[in-house]
CSV table of C-alpha atoms in Angstrom, one decimal:
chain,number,residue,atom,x,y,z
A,2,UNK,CA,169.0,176.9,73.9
A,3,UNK,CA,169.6,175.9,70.3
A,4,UNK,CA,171.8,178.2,67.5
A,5,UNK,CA,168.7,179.6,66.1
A,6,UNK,CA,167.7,180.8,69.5
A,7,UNK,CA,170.8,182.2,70.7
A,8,UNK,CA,171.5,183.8,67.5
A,9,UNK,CA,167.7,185.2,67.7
A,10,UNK,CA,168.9,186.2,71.0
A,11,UNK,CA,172.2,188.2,69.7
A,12,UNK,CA,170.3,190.1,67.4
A,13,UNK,CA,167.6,191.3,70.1
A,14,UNK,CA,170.4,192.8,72.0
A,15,UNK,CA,172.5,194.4,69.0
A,16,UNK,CA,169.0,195.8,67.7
A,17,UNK,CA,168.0,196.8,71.1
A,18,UNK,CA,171.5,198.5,71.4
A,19,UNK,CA,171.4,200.5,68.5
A,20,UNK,CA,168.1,201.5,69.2
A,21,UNK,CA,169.5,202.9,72.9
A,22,UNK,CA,172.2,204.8,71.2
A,23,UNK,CA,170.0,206.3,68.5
A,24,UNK,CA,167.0,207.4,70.9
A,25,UNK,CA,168.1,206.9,74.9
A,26,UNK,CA,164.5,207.2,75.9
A,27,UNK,CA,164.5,203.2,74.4
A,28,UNK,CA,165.6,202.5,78.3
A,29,UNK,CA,163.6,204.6,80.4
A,30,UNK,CA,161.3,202.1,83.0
A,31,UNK,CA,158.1,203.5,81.8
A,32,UNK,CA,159.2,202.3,77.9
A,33,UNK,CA,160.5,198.8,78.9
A,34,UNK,CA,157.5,198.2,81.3
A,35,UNK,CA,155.0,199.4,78.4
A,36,UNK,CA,157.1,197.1,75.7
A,37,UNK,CA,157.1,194.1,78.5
A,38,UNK,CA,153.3,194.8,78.6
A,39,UNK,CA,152.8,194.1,74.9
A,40,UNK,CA,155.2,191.4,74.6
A,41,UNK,CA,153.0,189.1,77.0
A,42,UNK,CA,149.8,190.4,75.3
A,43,UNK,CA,151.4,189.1,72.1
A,44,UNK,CA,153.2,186.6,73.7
A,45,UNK,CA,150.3,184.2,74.9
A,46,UNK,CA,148.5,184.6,71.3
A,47,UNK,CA,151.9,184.0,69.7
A,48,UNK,CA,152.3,180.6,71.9
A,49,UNK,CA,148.8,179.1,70.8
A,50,UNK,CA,149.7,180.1,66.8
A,51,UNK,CA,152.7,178.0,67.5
A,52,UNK,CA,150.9,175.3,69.1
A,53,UNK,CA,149.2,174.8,65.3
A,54,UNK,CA,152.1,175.7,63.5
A,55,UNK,CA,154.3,173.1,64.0
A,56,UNK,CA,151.5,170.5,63.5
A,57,UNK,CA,152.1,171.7,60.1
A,58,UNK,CA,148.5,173.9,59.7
A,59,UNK,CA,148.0,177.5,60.0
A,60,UNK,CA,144.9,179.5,62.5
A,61,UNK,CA,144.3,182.6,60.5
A,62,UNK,CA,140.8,183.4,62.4
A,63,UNK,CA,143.1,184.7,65.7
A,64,UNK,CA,142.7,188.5,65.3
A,65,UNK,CA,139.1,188.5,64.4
A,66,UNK,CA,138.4,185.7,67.4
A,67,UNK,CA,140.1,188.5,70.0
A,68,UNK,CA,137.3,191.0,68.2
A,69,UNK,CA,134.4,188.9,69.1
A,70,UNK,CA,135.6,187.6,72.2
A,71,UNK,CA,136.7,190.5,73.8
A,72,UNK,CA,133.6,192.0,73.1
A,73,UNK,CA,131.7,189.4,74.6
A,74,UNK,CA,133.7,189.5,77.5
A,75,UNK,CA,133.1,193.2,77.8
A,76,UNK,CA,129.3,192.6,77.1
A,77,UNK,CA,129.0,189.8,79.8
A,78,UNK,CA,130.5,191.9,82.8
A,79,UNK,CA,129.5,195.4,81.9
A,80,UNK,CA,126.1,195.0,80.5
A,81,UNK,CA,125.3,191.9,82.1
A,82,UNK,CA,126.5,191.6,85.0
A,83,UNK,CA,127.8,188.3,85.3
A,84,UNK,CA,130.8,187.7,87.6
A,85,UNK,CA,133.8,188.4,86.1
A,86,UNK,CA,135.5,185.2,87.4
A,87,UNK,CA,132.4,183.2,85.6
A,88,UNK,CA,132.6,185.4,82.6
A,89,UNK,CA,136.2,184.4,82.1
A,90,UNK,CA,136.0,180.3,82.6
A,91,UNK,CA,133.3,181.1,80.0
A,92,UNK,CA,135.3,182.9,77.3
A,93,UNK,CA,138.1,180.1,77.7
A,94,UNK,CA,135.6,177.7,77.3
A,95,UNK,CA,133.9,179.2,74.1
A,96,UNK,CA,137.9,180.1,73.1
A,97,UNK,CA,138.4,175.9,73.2
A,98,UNK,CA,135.8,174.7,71.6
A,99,UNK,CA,136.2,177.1,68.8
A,100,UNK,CA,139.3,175.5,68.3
A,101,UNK,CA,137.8,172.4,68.4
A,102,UNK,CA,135.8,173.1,66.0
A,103,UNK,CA,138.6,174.1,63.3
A,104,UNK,CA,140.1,170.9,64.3
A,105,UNK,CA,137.6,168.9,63.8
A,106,UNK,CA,136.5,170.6,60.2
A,107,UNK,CA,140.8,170.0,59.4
A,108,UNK,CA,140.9,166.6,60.5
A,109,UNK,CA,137.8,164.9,60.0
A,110,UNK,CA,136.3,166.6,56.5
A,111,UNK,CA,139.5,166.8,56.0
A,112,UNK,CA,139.4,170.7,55.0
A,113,UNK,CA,142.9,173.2,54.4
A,114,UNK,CA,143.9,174.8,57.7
A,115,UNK,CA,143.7,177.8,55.9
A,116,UNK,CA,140.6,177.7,54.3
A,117,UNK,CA,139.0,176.7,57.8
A,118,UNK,CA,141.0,179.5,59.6
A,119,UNK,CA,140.1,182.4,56.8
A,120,UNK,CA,136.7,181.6,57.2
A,121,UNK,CA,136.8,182.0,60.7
A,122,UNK,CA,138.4,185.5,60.2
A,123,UNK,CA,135.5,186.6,57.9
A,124,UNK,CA,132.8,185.0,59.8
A,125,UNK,CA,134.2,185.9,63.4
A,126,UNK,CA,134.5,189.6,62.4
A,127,UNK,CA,130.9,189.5,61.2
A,128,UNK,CA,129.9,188.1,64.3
A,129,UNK,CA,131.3,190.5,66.6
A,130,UNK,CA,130.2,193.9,64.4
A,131,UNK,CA,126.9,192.4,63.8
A,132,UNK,CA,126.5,191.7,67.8
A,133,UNK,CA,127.3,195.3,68.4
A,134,UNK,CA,125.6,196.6,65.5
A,135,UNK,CA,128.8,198.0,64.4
A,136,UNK,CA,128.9,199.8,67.7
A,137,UNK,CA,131.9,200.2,70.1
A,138,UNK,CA,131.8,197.9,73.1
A,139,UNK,CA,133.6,199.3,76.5
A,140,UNK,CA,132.7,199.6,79.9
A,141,UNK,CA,130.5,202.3,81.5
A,142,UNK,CA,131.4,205.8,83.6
A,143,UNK,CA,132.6,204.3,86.8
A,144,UNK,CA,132.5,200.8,86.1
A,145,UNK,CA,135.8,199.2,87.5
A,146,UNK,CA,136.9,196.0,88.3
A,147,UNK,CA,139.6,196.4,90.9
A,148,UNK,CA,140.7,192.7,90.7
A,149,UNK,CA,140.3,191.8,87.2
A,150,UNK,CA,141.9,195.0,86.1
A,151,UNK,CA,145.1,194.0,88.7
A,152,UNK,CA,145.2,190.6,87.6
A,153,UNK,CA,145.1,191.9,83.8
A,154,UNK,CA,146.7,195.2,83.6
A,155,UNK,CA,148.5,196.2,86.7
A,156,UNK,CA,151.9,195.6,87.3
A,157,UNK,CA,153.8,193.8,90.4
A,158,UNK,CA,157.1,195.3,91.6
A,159,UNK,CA,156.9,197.4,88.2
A,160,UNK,CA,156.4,194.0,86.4
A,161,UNK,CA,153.6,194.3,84.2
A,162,UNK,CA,151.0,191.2,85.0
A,163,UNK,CA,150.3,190.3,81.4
A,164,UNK,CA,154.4,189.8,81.2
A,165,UNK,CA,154.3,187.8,84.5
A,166,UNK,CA,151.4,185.7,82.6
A,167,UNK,CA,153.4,185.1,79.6
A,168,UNK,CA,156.1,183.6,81.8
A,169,UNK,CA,153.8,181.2,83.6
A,170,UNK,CA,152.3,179.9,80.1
A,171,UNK,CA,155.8,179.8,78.6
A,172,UNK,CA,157.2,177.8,81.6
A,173,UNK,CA,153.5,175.5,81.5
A,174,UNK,CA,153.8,175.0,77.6
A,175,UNK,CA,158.1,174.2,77.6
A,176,UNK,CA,157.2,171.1,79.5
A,177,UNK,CA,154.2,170.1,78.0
A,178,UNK,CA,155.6,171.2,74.2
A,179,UNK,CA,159.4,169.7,75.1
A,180,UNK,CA,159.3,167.2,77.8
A,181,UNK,CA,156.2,165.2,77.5
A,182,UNK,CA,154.6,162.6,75.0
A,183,UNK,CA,151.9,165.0,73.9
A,184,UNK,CA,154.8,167.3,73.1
A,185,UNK,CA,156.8,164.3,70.6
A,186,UNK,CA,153.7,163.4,68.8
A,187,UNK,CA,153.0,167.1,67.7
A,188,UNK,CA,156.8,167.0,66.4
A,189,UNK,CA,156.1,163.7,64.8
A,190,UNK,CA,152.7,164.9,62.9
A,191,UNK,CA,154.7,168.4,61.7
A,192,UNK,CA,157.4,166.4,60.3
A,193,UNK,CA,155.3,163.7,58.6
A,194,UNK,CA,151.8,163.2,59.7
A,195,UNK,CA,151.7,159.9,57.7
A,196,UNK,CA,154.4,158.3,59.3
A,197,UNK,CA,153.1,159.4,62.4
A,198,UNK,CA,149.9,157.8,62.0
A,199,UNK,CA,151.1,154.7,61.2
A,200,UNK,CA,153.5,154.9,64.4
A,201,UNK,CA,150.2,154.7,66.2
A,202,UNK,CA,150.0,157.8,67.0
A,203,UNK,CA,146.3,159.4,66.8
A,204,UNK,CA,147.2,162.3,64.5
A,205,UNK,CA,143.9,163.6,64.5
A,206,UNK,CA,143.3,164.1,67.9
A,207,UNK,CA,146.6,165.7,68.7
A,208,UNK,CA,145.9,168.2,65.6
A,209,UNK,CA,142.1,168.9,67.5
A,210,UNK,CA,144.0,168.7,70.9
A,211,UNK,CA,146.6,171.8,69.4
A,212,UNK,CA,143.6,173.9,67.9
A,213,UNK,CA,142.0,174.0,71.2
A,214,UNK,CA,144.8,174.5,72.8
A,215,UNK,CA,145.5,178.2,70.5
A,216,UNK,CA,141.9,178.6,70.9
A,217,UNK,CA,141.5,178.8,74.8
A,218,UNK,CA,145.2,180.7,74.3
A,219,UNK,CA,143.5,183.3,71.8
A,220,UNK,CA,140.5,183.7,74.4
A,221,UNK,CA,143.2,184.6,77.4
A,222,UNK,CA,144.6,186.9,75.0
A,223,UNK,CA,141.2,188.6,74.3
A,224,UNK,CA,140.7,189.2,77.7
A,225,UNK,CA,144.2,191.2,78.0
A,226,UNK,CA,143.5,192.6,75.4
A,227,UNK,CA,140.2,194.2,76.6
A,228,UNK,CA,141.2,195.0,79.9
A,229,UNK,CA,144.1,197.1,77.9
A,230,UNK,CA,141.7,198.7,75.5
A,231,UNK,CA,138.9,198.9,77.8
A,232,UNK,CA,136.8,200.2,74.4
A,233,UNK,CA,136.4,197.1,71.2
A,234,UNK,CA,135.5,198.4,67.8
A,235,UNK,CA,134.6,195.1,66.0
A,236,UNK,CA,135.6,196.6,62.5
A,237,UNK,CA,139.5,197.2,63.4
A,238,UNK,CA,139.9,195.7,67.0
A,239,UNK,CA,142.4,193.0,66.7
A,240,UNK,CA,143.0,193.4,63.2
A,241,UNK,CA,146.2,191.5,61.4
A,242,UNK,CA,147.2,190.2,65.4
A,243,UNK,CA,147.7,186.6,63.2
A,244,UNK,CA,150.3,188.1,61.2
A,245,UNK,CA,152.2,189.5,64.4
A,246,UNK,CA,151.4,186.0,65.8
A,247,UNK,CA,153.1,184.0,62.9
A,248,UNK,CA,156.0,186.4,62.8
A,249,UNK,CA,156.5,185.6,65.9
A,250,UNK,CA,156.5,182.1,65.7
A,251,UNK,CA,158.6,181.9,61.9
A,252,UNK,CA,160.7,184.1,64.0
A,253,UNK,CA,161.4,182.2,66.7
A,254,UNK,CA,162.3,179.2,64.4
A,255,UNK,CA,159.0,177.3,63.8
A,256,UNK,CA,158.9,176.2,59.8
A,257,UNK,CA,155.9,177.1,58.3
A,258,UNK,CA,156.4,173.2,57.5
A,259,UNK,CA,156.0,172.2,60.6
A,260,UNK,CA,157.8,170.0,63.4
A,261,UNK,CA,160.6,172.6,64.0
A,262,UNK,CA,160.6,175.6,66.6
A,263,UNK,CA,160.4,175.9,70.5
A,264,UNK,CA,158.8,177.9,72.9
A,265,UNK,CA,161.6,180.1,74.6
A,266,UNK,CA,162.0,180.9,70.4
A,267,UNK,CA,158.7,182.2,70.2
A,268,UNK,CA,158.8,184.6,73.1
A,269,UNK,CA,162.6,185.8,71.8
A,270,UNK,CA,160.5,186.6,68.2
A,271,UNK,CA,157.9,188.1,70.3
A,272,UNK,CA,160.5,190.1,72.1
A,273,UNK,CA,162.4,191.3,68.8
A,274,UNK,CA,158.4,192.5,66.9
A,275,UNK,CA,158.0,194.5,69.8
A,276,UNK,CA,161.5,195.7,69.7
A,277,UNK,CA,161.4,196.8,66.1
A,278,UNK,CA,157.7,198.3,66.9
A,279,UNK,CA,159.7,200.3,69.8
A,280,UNK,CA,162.0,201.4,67.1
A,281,UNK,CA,159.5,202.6,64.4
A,282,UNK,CA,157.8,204.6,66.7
A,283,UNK,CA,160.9,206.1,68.3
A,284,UNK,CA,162.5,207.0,65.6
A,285,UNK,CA,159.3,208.8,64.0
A,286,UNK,CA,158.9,206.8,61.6
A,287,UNK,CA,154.9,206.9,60.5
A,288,UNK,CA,152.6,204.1,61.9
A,289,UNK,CA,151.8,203.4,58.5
A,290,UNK,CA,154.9,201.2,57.8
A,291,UNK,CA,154.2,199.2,60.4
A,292,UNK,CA,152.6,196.3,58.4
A,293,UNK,CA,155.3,196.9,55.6
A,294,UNK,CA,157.9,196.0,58.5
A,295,UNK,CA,155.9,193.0,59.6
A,296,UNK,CA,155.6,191.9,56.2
A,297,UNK,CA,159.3,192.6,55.5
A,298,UNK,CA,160.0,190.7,59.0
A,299,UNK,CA,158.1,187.6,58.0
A,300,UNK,CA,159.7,187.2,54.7
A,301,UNK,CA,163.1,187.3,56.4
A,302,UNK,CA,162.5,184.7,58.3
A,303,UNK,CA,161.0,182.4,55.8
A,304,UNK,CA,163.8,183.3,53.6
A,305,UNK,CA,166.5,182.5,56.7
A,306,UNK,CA,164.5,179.2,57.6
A,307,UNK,CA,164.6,178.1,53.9
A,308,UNK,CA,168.4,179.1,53.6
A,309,UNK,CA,168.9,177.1,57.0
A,310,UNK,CA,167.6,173.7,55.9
A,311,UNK,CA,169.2,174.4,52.5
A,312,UNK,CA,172.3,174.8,54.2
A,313,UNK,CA,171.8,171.9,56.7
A,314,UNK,CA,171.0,169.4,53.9
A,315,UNK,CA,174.2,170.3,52.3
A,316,UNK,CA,176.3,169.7,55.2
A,317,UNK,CA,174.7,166.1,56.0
A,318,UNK,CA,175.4,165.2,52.1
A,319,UNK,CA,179.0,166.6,52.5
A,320,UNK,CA,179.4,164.3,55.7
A,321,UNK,CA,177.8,161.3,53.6
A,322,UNK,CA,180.5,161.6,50.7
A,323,UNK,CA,183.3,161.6,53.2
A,324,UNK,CA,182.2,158.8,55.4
A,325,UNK,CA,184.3,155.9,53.9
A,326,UNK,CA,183.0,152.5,56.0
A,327,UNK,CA,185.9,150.4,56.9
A,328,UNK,CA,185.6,146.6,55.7
């Protein structure tokens, strides 16, 4: 665990305190299991934002993907009746080459991340109200999938099974994000793609490789989050999830910049959105100051990251001018 992580970690249990002692019902199982539930809904989509982040690029389509995929998902179970196991490989697979997609427009036009990624949100959103003629997609009276609904919202030992999901992904992604090559080169690329490139390194498949990566992420994510809802209104359903997604990450210590951050960082920013979410709704504060939080959350962070390089570049210049060589 690195400084920025433990201190992330300090301030989720001094927030998490005061909240306790202002409104004891912050403890109660049935809160923390509901709070664990949305932290590894959040979690896995917060994950694959990070993937792209610290390639230095930005996936702004995530919130309007969850829209349309969920409602596909929905659609291809409830209405026509394909298994749910094949319905699900399927999403994923749509999910990937979405992202695939993005990369490719990034790295081979060579188009902004974000004008490829705002796109997506516009055209993504359109997709999935036009597909259900600005209907509502859900399930049907009696319609249940036992297993599906287990695997996605049901809870082992009390443990919800989207949190037990987040763990699994977060323990998958640490090795592949911090202890293998793959992992290095996306570093590499955030902290200067040229130099990367001439390194040998393949910069533009490892950008494609990390959009598919928060695509097939964003499409487990739908899924959750449909099983949760169990109803999708295209026009609102997922709606600003990227900005709880790049809070989370900025958060957790990935730069904006990119090639900085970790994974255990981005599940402790997770952790602390959902905390102060806890809070405003505890304390009675109105829903809609949510966003204004968020908003004042992500420009804390940026603001703390900036201050943090500032402050490290300082101290590497103050250990320059008293390095005296000897002769």
């Amino acid at each position: 665990m690195n400084k920025k992580d433990a201190g992330l970690l300090i301030l989720i249990v001094v927030v998490g305190a005061i909240v306790a002692m202002i409104n004891p019902r912050f403890l109660l199982p049935i809160n923390l299991a509901n709070t664990a539930n949305l932290i590894g809904l959040f979690g896995i989509l917060s994950i694959g934002q990070a993937f792209v982040i610290i390639t230095g690029g930005i996936e702004l389509s995530v919130g309007s993907l969850i829209a349309l995929l969920g409602v596909l998902f929905v659609d291809l179970i409830a209405n026509l009746g394909m298994d749910w196991p094949l319905a699900f490989m399927l999403i994923l697979v749509v999910g990937g080459l979405i992202g695939l997609a993005h990369g490719w427009l990034i790295t081979r036009l060579k188009l902004q991340p974000f004008v490829v990624t705002l796109c997506g949100l516009l055209i993504y959103r359109g997709i999935a109200r036009f597909y259900t003629a600005d209907g509502t997609a859900g399930f049907g009276f009696g319609q249940n999938f036992p297993t599906l609904e287990f695997l996605t919202a049901g809870r082992t030992y009390g443990i919800p099974n989207s949190f037990i999901a987040l763990l699994i992904i977060m323990g998958v992604t640490w090795v592949v994000l911090h202890r293998s090559v793959f992992g290095r080169y996306l570093y590499a690329i955030g902290k200067n793609e040229e130099a990367a490139r001439y390194s040998g390194i393949r910069t533009g498949r490892m950008v494609m490789a990390a959009y598919v990566i928060c695509g097939v992420l964003t499409a487990l994510s739908a899924i959750y989050f449909a099983m949760y809802t169990r109803s999708i209104s295209p026009a609102s359903h997922g709606n600003f999830y990227e900005l709880y997604a790049i809070a989370a990450a900025v958060l957790g210590g990935f730069s904006l910049r990119g090639g900085e951050g970790s994974i255990f960082g981005v599940i402790l920013g997770t952790i602390l959105l959902q905390e102060l979410q806890n809070l405003v709704n505890l304390l009675g504060i109105p829903s809609s100051l949510n966003f204004a939080v968020m908003g004042g959350v992500i420009l804390i962070g940026v603001l703390v990251d900036q201050q943090w390089d500032v402050f490290r570049a300082r101290r590497r210049l103050s250990k320059a001018a008293h390095f005296t060589p000897s002769n």
